[in-house]
PDB file of C-alpha atoms in Angstrom:
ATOM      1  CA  UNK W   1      12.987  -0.768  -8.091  1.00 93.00           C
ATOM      2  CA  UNK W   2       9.147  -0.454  -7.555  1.00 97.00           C
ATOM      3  CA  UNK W   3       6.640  -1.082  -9.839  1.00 98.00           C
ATOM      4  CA  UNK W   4       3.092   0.760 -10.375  1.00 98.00           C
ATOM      5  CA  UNK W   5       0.230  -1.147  -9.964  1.00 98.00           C
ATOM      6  CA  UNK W   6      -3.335   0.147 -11.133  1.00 98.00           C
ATOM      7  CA  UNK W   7      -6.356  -0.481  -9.247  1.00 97.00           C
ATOM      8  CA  UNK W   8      -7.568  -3.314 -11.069  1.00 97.00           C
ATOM      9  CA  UNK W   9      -4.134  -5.073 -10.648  1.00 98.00           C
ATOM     10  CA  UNK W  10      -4.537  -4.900  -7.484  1.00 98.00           C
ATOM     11  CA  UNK W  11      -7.640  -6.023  -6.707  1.00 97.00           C
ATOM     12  CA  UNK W  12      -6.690  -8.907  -9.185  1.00 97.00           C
ATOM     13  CA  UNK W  13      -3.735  -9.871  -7.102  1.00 97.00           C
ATOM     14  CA  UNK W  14      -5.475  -9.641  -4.066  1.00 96.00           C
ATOM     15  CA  UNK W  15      -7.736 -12.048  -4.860  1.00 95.00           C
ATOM     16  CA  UNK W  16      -4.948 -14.638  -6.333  1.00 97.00           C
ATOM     17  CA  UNK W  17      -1.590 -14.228  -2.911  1.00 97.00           C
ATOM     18  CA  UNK W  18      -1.496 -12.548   0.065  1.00 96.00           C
ATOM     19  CA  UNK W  19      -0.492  -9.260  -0.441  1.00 98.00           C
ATOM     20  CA  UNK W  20       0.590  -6.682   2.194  1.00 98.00           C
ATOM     21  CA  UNK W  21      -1.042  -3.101   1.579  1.00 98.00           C
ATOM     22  CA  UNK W  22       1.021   0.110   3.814  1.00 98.00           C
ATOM     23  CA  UNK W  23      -0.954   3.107   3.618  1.00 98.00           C
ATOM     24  CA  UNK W  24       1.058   6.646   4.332  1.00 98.00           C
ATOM     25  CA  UNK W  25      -1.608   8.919   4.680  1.00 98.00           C
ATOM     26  CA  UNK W  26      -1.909  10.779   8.280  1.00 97.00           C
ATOM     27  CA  UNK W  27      -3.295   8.590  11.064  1.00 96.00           C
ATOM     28  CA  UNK W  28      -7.069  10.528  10.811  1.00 97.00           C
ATOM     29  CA  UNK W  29      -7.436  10.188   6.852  1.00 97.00           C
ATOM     30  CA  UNK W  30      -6.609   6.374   7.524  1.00 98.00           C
ATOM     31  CA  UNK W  31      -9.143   5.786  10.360  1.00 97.00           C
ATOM     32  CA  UNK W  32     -11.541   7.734   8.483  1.00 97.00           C
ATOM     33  CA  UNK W  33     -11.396   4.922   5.559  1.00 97.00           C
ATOM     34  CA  UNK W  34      -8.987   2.849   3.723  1.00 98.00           C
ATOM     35  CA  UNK W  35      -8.543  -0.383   1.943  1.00 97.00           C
ATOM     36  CA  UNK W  36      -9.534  -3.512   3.652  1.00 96.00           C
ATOM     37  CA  UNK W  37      -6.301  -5.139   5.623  1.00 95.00           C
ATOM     38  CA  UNK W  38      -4.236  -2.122   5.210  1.00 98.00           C
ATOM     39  CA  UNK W  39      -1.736  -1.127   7.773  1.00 98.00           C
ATOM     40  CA  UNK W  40      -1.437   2.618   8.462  1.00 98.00           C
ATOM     41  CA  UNK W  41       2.395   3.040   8.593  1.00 97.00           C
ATOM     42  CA  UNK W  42       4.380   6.510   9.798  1.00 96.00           C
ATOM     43  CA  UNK W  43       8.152   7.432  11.216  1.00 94.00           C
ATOM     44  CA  UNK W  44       6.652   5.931  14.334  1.00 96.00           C
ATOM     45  CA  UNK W  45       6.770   2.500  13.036  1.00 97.00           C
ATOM     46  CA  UNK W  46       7.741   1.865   9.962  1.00 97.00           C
ATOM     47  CA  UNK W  47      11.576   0.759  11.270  1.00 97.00           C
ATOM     48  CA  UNK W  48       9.391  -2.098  13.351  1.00 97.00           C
ATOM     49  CA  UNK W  49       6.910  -2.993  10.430  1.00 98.00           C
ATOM     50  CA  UNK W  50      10.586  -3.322   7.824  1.00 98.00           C
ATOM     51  CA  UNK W  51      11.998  -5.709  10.497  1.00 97.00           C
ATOM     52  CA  UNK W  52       8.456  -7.880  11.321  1.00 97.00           C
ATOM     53  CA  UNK W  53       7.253  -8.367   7.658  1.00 97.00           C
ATOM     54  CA  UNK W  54       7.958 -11.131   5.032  1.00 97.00           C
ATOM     55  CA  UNK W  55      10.037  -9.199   2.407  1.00 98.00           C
ATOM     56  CA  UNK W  56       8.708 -12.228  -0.399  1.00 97.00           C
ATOM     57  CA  UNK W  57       5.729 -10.732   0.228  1.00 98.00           C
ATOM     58  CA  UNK W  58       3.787  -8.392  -2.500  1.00 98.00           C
ATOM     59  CA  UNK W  59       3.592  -4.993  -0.889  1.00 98.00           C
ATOM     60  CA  UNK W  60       1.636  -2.228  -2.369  1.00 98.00           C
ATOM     61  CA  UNK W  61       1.834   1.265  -0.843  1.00 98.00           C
ATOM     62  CA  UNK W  62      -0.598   3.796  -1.198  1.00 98.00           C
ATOM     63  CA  UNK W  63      -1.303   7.311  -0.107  1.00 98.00           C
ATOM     64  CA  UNK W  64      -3.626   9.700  -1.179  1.00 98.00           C
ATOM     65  CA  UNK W  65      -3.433  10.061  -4.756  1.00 98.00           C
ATOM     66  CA  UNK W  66      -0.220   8.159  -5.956  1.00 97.00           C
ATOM     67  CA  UNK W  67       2.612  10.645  -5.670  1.00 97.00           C
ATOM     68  CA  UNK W  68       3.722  10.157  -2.006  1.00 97.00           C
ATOM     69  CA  UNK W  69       3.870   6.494  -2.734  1.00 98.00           C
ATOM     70  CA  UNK W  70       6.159   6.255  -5.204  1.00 98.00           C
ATOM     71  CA  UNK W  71       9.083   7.822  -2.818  1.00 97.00           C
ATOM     72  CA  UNK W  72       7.983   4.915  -0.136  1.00 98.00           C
ATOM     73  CA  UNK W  73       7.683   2.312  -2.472  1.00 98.00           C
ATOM     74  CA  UNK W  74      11.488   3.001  -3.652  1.00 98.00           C
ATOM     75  CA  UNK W  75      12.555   3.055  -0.202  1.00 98.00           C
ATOM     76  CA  UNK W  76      11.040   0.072   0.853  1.00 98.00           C
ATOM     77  CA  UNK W  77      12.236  -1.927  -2.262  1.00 98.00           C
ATOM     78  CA  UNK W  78      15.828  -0.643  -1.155  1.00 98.00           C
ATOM     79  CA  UNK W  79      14.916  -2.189   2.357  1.00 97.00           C
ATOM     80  CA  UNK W  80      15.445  -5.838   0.154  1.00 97.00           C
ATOM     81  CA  UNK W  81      11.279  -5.962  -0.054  1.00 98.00           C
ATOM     82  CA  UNK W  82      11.125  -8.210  -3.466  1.00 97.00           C
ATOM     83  CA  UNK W  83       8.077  -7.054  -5.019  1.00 98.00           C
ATOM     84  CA  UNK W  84       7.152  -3.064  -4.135  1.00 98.00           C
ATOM     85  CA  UNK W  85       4.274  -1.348  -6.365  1.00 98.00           C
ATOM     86  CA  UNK W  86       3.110   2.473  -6.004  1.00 98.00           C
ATOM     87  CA  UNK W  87      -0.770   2.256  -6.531  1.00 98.00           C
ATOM     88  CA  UNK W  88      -1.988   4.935  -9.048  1.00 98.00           C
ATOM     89  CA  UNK W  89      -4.519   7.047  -8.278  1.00 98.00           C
ATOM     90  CA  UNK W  90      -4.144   6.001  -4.209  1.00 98.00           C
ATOM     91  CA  UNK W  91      -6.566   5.809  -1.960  1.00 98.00           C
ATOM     92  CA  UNK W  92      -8.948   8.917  -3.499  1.00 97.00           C
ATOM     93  CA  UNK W  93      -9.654   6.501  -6.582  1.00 98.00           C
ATOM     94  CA  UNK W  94      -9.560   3.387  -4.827  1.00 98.00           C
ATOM     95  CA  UNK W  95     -12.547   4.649  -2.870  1.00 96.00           C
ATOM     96  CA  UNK W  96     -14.328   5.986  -5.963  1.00 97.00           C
ATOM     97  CA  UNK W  97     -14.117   2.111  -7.710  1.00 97.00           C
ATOM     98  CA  UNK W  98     -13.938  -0.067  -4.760  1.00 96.00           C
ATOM     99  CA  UNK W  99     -16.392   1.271  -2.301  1.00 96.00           C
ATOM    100  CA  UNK W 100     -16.934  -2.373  -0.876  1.00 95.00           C
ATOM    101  CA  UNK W 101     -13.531  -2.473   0.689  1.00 95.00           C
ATOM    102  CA  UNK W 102     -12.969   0.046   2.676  1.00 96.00           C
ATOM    103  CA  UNK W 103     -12.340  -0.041   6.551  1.00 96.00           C
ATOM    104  CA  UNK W 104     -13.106   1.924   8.848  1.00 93.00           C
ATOM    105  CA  UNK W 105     -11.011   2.528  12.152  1.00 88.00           C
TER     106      UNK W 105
END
């Protein structure tokens, strides 16, 4: 099972652990902007990022608004991740509150 995380969760856990923030939006929304350390993840490789990551590490997946997510976040908790979370409101809030980190590229 996943869990839903609010904004100010996460920024609160990323400032305590390392974290590991998956964003599913299409490759040009996620070069356009997107949360600081965030890996853009697609059918292309997300078989690759499932094998290469630490499953004891918090991952938080996000998309545009918080709907999309939830679907990956159950799927990745069923790929034995230990600690998924959907973030609510995705990225489109996240950039409204957090304007300070957001990459570009």
């Amino acid at each position: 099972m996943f869990e839903h995380i609010s904004i100010q969760q996460l920024v609160e856990l990323k400032n305590k652990q390392a974290v590991n923030i998956v964003d599913i939006r299409d490759g040009q929304s996620f070069a356009a902007g997107h949360i600081s350390n965030a890996i853009s993840l697609n059918n292309d490789n997300v078989a690759q990022y499932i094998t290469a990551t630490n499953k004891e590490t918090p991952l938080v997946v996000c998309c545009y608004h918080g709907n999309s997510s939830q679907g990956a976040a159950q799927y990745f908790s069923e790929q034995n991740f230990k600690l998924v979370y959907s973030l609510d409101g995705g990225f489109e809030d996240w950039k409204i509150s957090q304007p300070s980190d957001i990459e570009q590229g």
